[in-house]
Amino acid sequence: MTARRRTTRRRTTRSRVPGRGLGVIAVAFVAVAVAALAVVPVVMGRQAAEAQRQVTDILGPARLLSARLSLVQAREMSLFQSFLLGGDPTYRSRYLESLNEEQQIYEQLQELIGGMDLEIRAHLARLSSVSSRWHVGHQGVFESEEVRAQILEELGQCQATFDELQQASFDDLQLVAVELERAIQGEVDVGRRRSARLRVLQTRITLGLVILGLGATVAIGAIGWHLRTLTAEGEARRWEAVRARRENEAVLEATGDG
C-alpha cells in the first residue's frame, strides 16, 4: 500500500511539472508581448513622426523657397531689361529690393538644408555662384549711365545677338535653380516614403504583438485547464487510496474480531 502511494505521488509530480513549466513560459510570452506592445509602437511612431516632421518643417519649406527663388530671378530679369531700355530709376530700386529678397531666400535655404544630403548643398552653392555672376553682369548697367548707353548702342546694332546672350545667361541660371528644386523634391519623396513605410511597419508589428499576446493568453488558459484536470485526477486517486485503506482496515478489524 505504501509503495502504491509513492507511485501515485511520483505520477502526479511528473504530470504536473511539465504543465507548470509551460505555464511559466506562456506567462513570460504574455509579459514580453505586453511590454513590446507598450514600447515598440511608441518608438516606431516617434520615428515616423520625425520623418514626417522633416518633410513638413524642412524639406517642404525648402522646396517652396527654391521655387520662389526662380520667380524672383525671373522678375529681376524683367526689371533689368526694363531699366536698360528706359533708364527709369524705379526699376533699379525694385531690382535692388528683389536682390535683397533673393539673398534672404539663400540664407533661409542654407539654414534649412544644412543637415541635408551633400548633393543638395552642392546644388545650392552652384546656384549661388551662377546667380552672383549673373548679377555682376547687370551691375555696370545700374551703376553707370555711360555703360547703359553703350549697351543700348550695341543693342541697336545687333539686338538679336544681345538678346540671345541675355537669354542664354538667364536660362543657365534657371536650369541650376530647377536642378536644386528637383533635388529637394527628391528628398521630399524619400522622406514621405520612409514615413509611410514606418507607419506600415508599426501597424504590422502592433498586430503581430497583439496576436502573440492573444496566443499566449490562450495557451495559459489551456495549461490552466490541464493543471486543473491533473489536480482533479490526483484528488480522485487520493480519495481512492483513502477508501481502499479504510476497506483494508475494516477487513483487518473484522478478521481480528473473528
mmCIF file of C-alpha atoms in Angstrom:
data_model
loop_
_atom_site.group_PDB
_atom_site.id
_atom_site.type_symbol
_atom_site.label_atom_id
_atom_site.label_comp_id
_atom_site.label_asym_id
_atom_site.label_seq_id
_atom_site.Cartn_x
_atom_site.Cartn_y
_atom_site.Cartn_z
ATOM 1 C CA MET A 1 0.000 0.000 0.000
ATOM 2 C CA THR A 2 2.878 2.342 0.822
ATOM 3 C CA ALA A 3 4.507 1.525 -2.499
ATOM 4 C CA ARG A 4 1.250 2.334 -4.252
ATOM 5 C CA ARG A 5 1.086 5.765 -2.630
ATOM 6 C CA ARG A 6 4.663 6.524 -3.646
ATOM 7 C CA THR A 7 3.911 5.504 -7.204
ATOM 8 C CA THR A 8 0.833 7.711 -7.244
ATOM 9 C CA ARG A 9 2.819 10.675 -5.910
ATOM 10 C CA ARG A 10 5.554 10.196 -8.499
ATOM 11 C CA ARG A 11 2.994 10.039 -11.287
ATOM 12 C CA THR A 12 1.269 13.174 -10.052
ATOM 13 C CA THR A 13 4.560 15.040 -9.712
ATOM 14 C CA ARG A 14 5.733 14.032 -13.161
ATOM 15 C CA SER A 15 2.476 15.102 -14.762
ATOM 16 C CA ARG A 16 2.424 18.470 -13.005
ATOM 17 C CA VAL A 17 5.971 19.653 -13.578
ATOM 18 C CA PRO A 18 5.752 19.988 -17.386
ATOM 19 C CA GLY A 19 2.461 21.818 -17.101
ATOM 20 C CA ARG A 20 3.937 24.300 -14.677
ATOM 21 C CA GLY A 21 6.938 24.845 -16.951
ATOM 22 C CA LEU A 22 4.689 25.590 -19.910
ATOM 23 C CA GLY A 23 2.670 27.945 -17.756
ATOM 24 C CA VAL A 24 5.776 29.906 -16.825
ATOM 25 C CA ILE A 25 6.789 30.122 -20.500
ATOM 26 C CA ALA A 26 3.317 31.291 -21.504
ATOM 27 C CA VAL A 27 3.275 33.941 -18.785
ATOM 28 C CA ALA A 28 6.705 35.107 -19.938
ATOM 29 C CA PHE A 29 5.409 35.383 -23.513
ATOM 30 C CA VAL A 30 2.468 37.469 -22.343
ATOM 31 C CA ALA A 31 4.759 39.745 -20.330
ATOM 32 C CA VAL A 32 7.107 40.219 -23.293
ATOM 33 C CA ALA A 33 4.198 40.842 -25.664
ATOM 34 C CA VAL A 34 2.623 43.402 -23.337
ATOM 35 C CA ALA A 35 5.949 45.197 -22.807
ATOM 36 C CA ALA A 36 6.693 45.204 -26.536
ATOM 37 C CA LEU A 37 3.157 46.354 -27.289
ATOM 38 C CA ALA A 38 3.728 49.316 -24.998
ATOM 39 C CA VAL A 39 7.232 50.208 -26.221
ATOM 40 C CA VAL A 40 7.571 49.253 -29.904
ATOM 41 C CA PRO A 41 4.597 51.244 -31.268
ATOM 42 C CA VAL A 42 5.791 54.310 -29.367
ATOM 43 C CA VAL A 43 9.313 54.038 -30.782
ATOM 44 C CA MET A 44 8.092 53.376 -34.316
ATOM 45 C CA GLY A 45 5.559 56.176 -34.018
ATOM 46 C CA ARG A 46 8.273 58.619 -32.988
ATOM 47 C CA GLN A 47 10.442 57.628 -35.940
ATOM 48 C CA ALA A 48 7.547 58.013 -38.367
ATOM 49 C CA ALA A 49 6.619 61.364 -36.797
ATOM 50 C CA GLU A 50 10.219 62.549 -37.079
ATOM 51 C CA ALA A 51 10.333 61.592 -40.763
ATOM 52 C CA GLN A 52 7.064 63.415 -41.369
ATOM 53 C CA ARG A 53 8.277 66.419 -39.378
ATOM 54 C CA GLN A 54 11.374 66.644 -41.543
ATOM 55 C CA VAL A 55 9.194 66.680 -44.651
ATOM 56 C CA THR A 56 6.747 69.208 -43.224
ATOM 57 C CA ASP A 57 9.125 71.562 -41.407
ATOM 58 C CA ILE A 58 12.310 71.338 -43.504
ATOM 59 C CA LEU A 59 12.008 69.744 -46.920
ATOM 60 C CA GLY A 60 8.619 71.234 -47.808
ATOM 61 C CA PRO A 61 9.587 74.828 -46.991
ATOM 62 C CA ALA A 62 12.937 74.351 -48.746
ATOM 63 C CA ARG A 63 11.190 73.221 -51.925
ATOM 64 C CA LEU A 64 8.843 76.213 -51.807
ATOM 65 C CA LEU A 65 11.779 78.567 -51.290
ATOM 66 C CA SER A 66 13.624 77.107 -54.273
ATOM 67 C CA ALA A 67 10.538 77.609 -56.461
ATOM 68 C CA ARG A 68 10.155 81.140 -55.139
ATOM 69 C CA LEU A 69 13.805 81.803 -55.946
ATOM 70 C CA SER A 70 13.186 81.040 -59.620
ATOM 71 C CA LEU A 71 10.303 83.519 -59.679
ATOM 72 C CA VAL A 72 12.413 86.222 -58.029
ATOM 73 C CA GLN A 73 15.176 85.759 -60.580
ATOM 74 C CA ALA A 74 12.683 85.941 -63.448
ATOM 75 C CA ARG A 75 11.388 89.203 -62.000
ATOM 76 C CA GLU A 76 14.939 90.535 -61.765
ATOM 77 C CA MET A 77 15.498 89.715 -65.422
ATOM 78 C CA SER A 78 12.375 91.663 -66.369
ATOM 79 C CA LEU A 79 13.367 94.655 -64.216
ATOM 80 C CA PHE A 80 16.868 94.697 -65.697
ATOM 81 C CA GLN A 81 15.537 94.760 -69.239
ATOM 82 C CA SER A 82 13.040 97.499 -68.376
ATOM 83 C CA PHE A 83 15.750 99.664 -66.802
ATOM 84 C CA LEU A 84 18.114 99.040 -69.676
ATOM 85 C CA LEU A 85 15.568 100.223 -72.242
ATOM 86 C CA GLY A 86 14.038 103.112 -70.297
ATOM 87 C CA GLY A 87 16.525 104.138 -67.621
ATOM 88 C CA ASP A 88 13.718 104.639 -65.082
ATOM 89 C CA PRO A 89 15.248 104.647 -61.543
ATOM 90 C CA THR A 90 12.130 102.938 -60.232
ATOM 91 C CA TYR A 91 13.160 99.727 -61.972
ATOM 92 C CA ARG A 92 16.588 99.939 -60.374
ATOM 93 C CA SER A 93 15.050 100.349 -56.908
ATOM 94 C CA ARG A 94 12.746 97.396 -57.469
ATOM 95 C CA TYR A 95 15.661 95.368 -58.802
ATOM 96 C CA LEU A 96 17.675 96.063 -55.632
ATOM 97 C CA GLU A 97 14.690 95.120 -53.465
ATOM 98 C CA SER A 98 14.334 91.896 -55.396
ATOM 99 C CA LEU A 99 18.062 91.276 -54.971
ATOM 100 C CA ASN A 100 17.705 91.625 -51.187
ATOM 101 C CA GLU A 101 14.784 89.219 -51.254
ATOM 102 C CA GLU A 102 16.890 86.723 -53.199
ATOM 103 C CA GLN A 103 19.666 86.991 -50.616
ATOM 104 C CA GLN A 104 17.208 86.326 -47.807
ATOM 105 C CA ILE A 105 15.961 83.238 -49.636
ATOM 106 C CA TYR A 106 19.535 81.970 -49.940
ATOM 107 C CA GLU A 107 20.074 82.434 -46.215
ATOM 108 C CA GLN A 108 16.856 80.604 -45.363
ATOM 109 C CA LEU A 109 17.745 77.765 -47.728
ATOM 110 C CA GLN A 110 21.213 77.421 -46.233
ATOM 111 C CA GLU A 111 19.693 77.180 -42.774
ATOM 112 C CA LEU A 112 17.134 74.585 -43.832
ATOM 113 C CA ILE A 113 19.375 72.305 -45.884
ATOM 114 C CA GLY A 114 22.386 72.492 -43.592
ATOM 115 C CA GLY A 115 21.789 68.921 -42.454
ATOM 116 C CA MET A 116 20.647 67.520 -45.795
ATOM 117 C CA ASP A 117 22.465 65.448 -48.333
ATOM 118 C CA LEU A 118 25.743 66.828 -49.678
ATOM 119 C CA GLU A 119 24.362 66.839 -53.226
ATOM 120 C CA ILE A 120 21.641 69.327 -52.310
ATOM 121 C CA ARG A 121 24.133 71.629 -50.620
ATOM 122 C CA ALA A 122 26.321 71.430 -53.722
ATOM 123 C CA HIS A 123 23.343 72.423 -55.906
ATOM 124 C CA LEU A 124 22.670 75.433 -53.695
ATOM 125 C CA ALA A 125 26.325 76.501 -53.749
ATOM 126 C CA ARG A 126 26.396 76.221 -57.529
ATOM 127 C CA LEU A 127 23.183 78.226 -57.874
ATOM 128 C CA SER A 128 24.569 80.951 -55.629
ATOM 129 C CA SER A 129 27.744 81.139 -57.729
ATOM 130 C CA VAL A 130 25.905 81.314 -61.057
ATOM 131 C CA SER A 131 23.499 83.906 -59.678
ATOM 132 C CA SER A 132 26.378 86.071 -58.439
ATOM 133 C CA ARG A 133 27.999 86.068 -61.878
ATOM 134 C CA TRP A 134 24.653 86.873 -63.468
ATOM 135 C CA HIS A 135 24.105 89.864 -61.187
ATOM 136 C CA VAL A 136 27.659 91.107 -61.749
ATOM 137 C CA GLY A 137 26.838 91.315 -65.445
ATOM 138 C CA HIS A 138 23.955 93.675 -64.608
ATOM 139 C CA GLN A 139 25.837 95.793 -62.098
ATOM 140 C CA GLY A 140 27.527 98.084 -64.620
ATOM 141 C CA VAL A 141 24.223 98.998 -66.257
ATOM 142 C CA PHE A 142 22.710 100.089 -62.943
ATOM 143 C CA GLU A 143 25.777 101.992 -61.755
ATOM 144 C CA SER A 144 26.774 103.918 -64.909
ATOM 145 C CA GLU A 145 24.642 105.717 -67.434
ATOM 146 C CA GLU A 146 27.515 105.518 -69.899
ATOM 147 C CA VAL A 147 27.586 101.758 -69.680
ATOM 148 C CA ARG A 148 23.829 101.641 -70.210
ATOM 149 C CA ALA A 149 24.120 103.927 -73.245
ATOM 150 C CA GLN A 150 26.927 101.869 -74.671
ATOM 151 C CA ILE A 151 24.933 98.657 -74.311
ATOM 152 C CA LEU A 152 21.932 100.314 -75.905
ATOM 153 C CA GLU A 153 24.117 101.353 -78.829
ATOM 154 C CA GLU A 154 25.410 97.811 -79.207
ATOM 155 C CA LEU A 155 21.877 96.577 -78.803
ATOM 156 C CA GLY A 156 20.749 98.760 -81.703
ATOM 157 C CA GLN A 157 23.478 97.378 -83.903
ATOM 158 C CA CYS A 158 22.940 93.721 -83.060
ATOM 159 C CA GLN A 159 19.893 93.240 -80.882
ATOM 160 C CA ALA A 160 19.462 89.593 -81.790
ATOM 161 C CA THR A 161 22.895 88.693 -80.526
ATOM 162 C CA PHE A 162 22.399 90.626 -77.292
ATOM 163 C CA ASP A 163 19.018 89.015 -76.641
ATOM 164 C CA GLU A 164 20.453 85.582 -77.268
ATOM 165 C CA LEU A 165 23.303 86.193 -74.824
ATOM 166 C CA GLN A 166 20.956 87.528 -72.158
ATOM 167 C CA GLN A 167 18.517 84.658 -72.615
ATOM 168 C CA ALA A 168 21.298 82.062 -72.570
ATOM 169 C CA SER A 169 22.664 83.507 -69.345
ATOM 170 C CA PHE A 170 19.228 83.523 -67.740
ATOM 171 C CA ASP A 171 18.475 80.004 -68.994
ATOM 172 C CA ASP A 172 21.664 78.712 -67.341
ATOM 173 C CA LEU A 173 20.601 80.330 -64.079
ATOM 174 C CA GLN A 174 17.119 78.871 -64.283
ATOM 175 C CA LEU A 175 18.494 75.441 -65.134
ATOM 176 C CA VAL A 176 20.608 75.389 -61.983
ATOM 177 C CA ALA A 177 17.613 76.587 -59.944
ATOM 178 C CA VAL A 178 15.455 73.803 -61.377
ATOM 179 C CA GLU A 179 18.136 71.224 -60.535
ATOM 180 C CA LEU A 180 18.101 72.412 -56.933
ATOM 181 C CA GLU A 181 14.315 72.227 -56.782
ATOM 182 C CA ARG A 182 14.316 68.713 -58.216
ATOM 183 C CA ALA A 183 16.957 67.571 -55.742
ATOM 184 C CA ILE A 184 14.917 68.897 -52.826
ATOM 185 C CA GLN A 185 11.758 67.338 -54.251
ATOM 186 C CA GLY A 186 13.601 64.020 -54.407
ATOM 187 C CA GLU A 187 14.385 64.309 -50.696
ATOM 188 C CA VAL A 188 10.738 65.149 -50.024
ATOM 189 C CA ASP A 189 9.630 61.985 -51.833
ATOM 190 C CA VAL A 190 12.161 59.876 -49.944
ATOM 191 C CA GLY A 191 11.014 61.322 -46.621
ATOM 192 C CA ARG A 192 7.376 60.647 -47.391
ATOM 193 C CA ARG A 193 8.081 57.069 -48.455
ATOM 194 C CA ARG A 194 10.119 56.478 -45.292
ATOM 195 C CA SER A 195 7.333 57.854 -43.118
ATOM 196 C CA ALA A 196 4.768 55.659 -44.892
ATOM 197 C CA ARG A 197 6.974 52.555 -44.514
ATOM 198 C CA LEU A 198 7.420 53.218 -40.812
ATOM 199 C CA ARG A 199 3.677 53.609 -40.360
ATOM 200 C CA VAL A 200 3.000 50.310 -42.129
ATOM 201 C CA LEU A 201 5.747 48.581 -40.147
ATOM 202 C CA GLN A 202 4.328 49.986 -36.923
ATOM 203 C CA THR A 203 0.891 48.610 -37.778
ATOM 204 C CA ARG A 204 2.259 45.180 -38.656
ATOM 205 C CA ILE A 205 4.393 44.939 -35.526
ATOM 206 C CA THR A 206 1.482 46.018 -33.346
ATOM 207 C CA LEU A 207 -0.787 43.445 -34.969
ATOM 208 C CA GLY A 208 1.858 40.739 -34.540
ATOM 209 C CA LEU A 209 2.298 41.597 -30.861
ATOM 210 C CA VAL A 210 -1.448 41.515 -30.302
ATOM 211 C CA ILE A 211 -1.671 38.086 -31.937
ATOM 212 C CA LEU A 212 1.280 36.877 -29.862
ATOM 213 C CA GLY A 213 -0.348 38.130 -26.680
ATOM 214 C CA LEU A 214 -3.669 36.504 -27.546
ATOM 215 C CA GLY A 215 -1.932 33.231 -28.394
ATOM 216 C CA ALA A 216 -0.042 33.256 -25.108
ATOM 217 C CA THR A 217 -3.263 34.013 -23.240
ATOM 218 C CA VAL A 218 -4.999 31.074 -24.909
ATOM 219 C CA ALA A 219 -2.003 28.892 -24.038
ATOM 220 C CA ILE A 220 -2.222 29.948 -20.399
ATOM 221 C CA GLY A 221 -5.901 29.084 -20.377
ATOM 222 C CA ALA A 222 -5.222 25.652 -21.879
ATOM 223 C CA ILE A 223 -2.395 24.986 -19.439
ATOM 224 C CA GLY A 224 -4.590 26.096 -16.528
ATOM 225 C CA TRP A 225 -7.317 23.722 -17.649
ATOM 226 C CA HIS A 226 -4.733 20.933 -17.939
ATOM 227 C CA LEU A 227 -3.443 21.636 -14.449
ATOM 228 C CA ARG A 228 -6.963 21.610 -13.024
ATOM 229 C CA THR A 229 -7.561 18.274 -14.731
ATOM 230 C CA LEU A 230 -4.371 16.858 -13.237
ATOM 231 C CA THR A 231 -5.329 18.188 -9.816
ATOM 232 C CA ALA A 232 -8.774 16.613 -10.040
ATOM 233 C CA GLU A 233 -7.249 13.288 -11.090
ATOM 234 C CA GLY A 234 -4.794 13.480 -8.207
ATOM 235 C CA GLU A 235 -7.601 14.180 -5.735
ATOM 236 C CA ALA A 236 -9.615 11.277 -7.151
ATOM 237 C CA ARG A 237 -6.651 8.918 -6.747
ATOM 238 C CA ARG A 238 -6.045 10.160 -3.229
ATOM 239 C CA TRP A 239 -9.646 9.562 -2.225
ATOM 240 C CA GLU A 240 -9.490 6.142 -3.875
ATOM 241 C CA ALA A 241 -6.399 5.326 -1.830
ATOM 242 C CA VAL A 242 -8.127 6.515 1.357
ATOM 243 C CA ARG A 243 -11.181 4.453 0.577
ATOM 244 C CA ALA A 244 -9.046 1.385 -0.142
ATOM 245 C CA ARG A 245 -7.149 1.869 3.104
ATOM 246 C CA ARG A 246 -10.380 2.137 5.061
ATOM 247 C CA GLU A 247 -11.681 -1.013 3.427
ATOM 248 C CA ASN A 248 -8.457 -2.830 4.328
ATOM 249 C CA GLU A 249 -8.659 -1.577 7.894
ATOM 250 C CA ALA A 250 -12.270 -2.674 8.094
ATOM 251 C CA VAL A 251 -11.325 -6.130 6.791
ATOM 252 C CA LEU A 252 -8.481 -6.364 9.288
ATOM 253 C CA GLU A 253 -10.751 -5.341 12.139
ATOM 254 C CA ALA A 254 -13.374 -7.891 11.116
ATOM 255 C CA THR A 255 -10.691 -10.572 10.873
ATOM 256 C CA GLY A 256 -9.430 -9.698 14.357
ATOM 257 C CA ASP A 257 -12.911 -9.916 15.792
ATOM 258 C CA GLY A 258 -13.403 -13.289 14.205
#
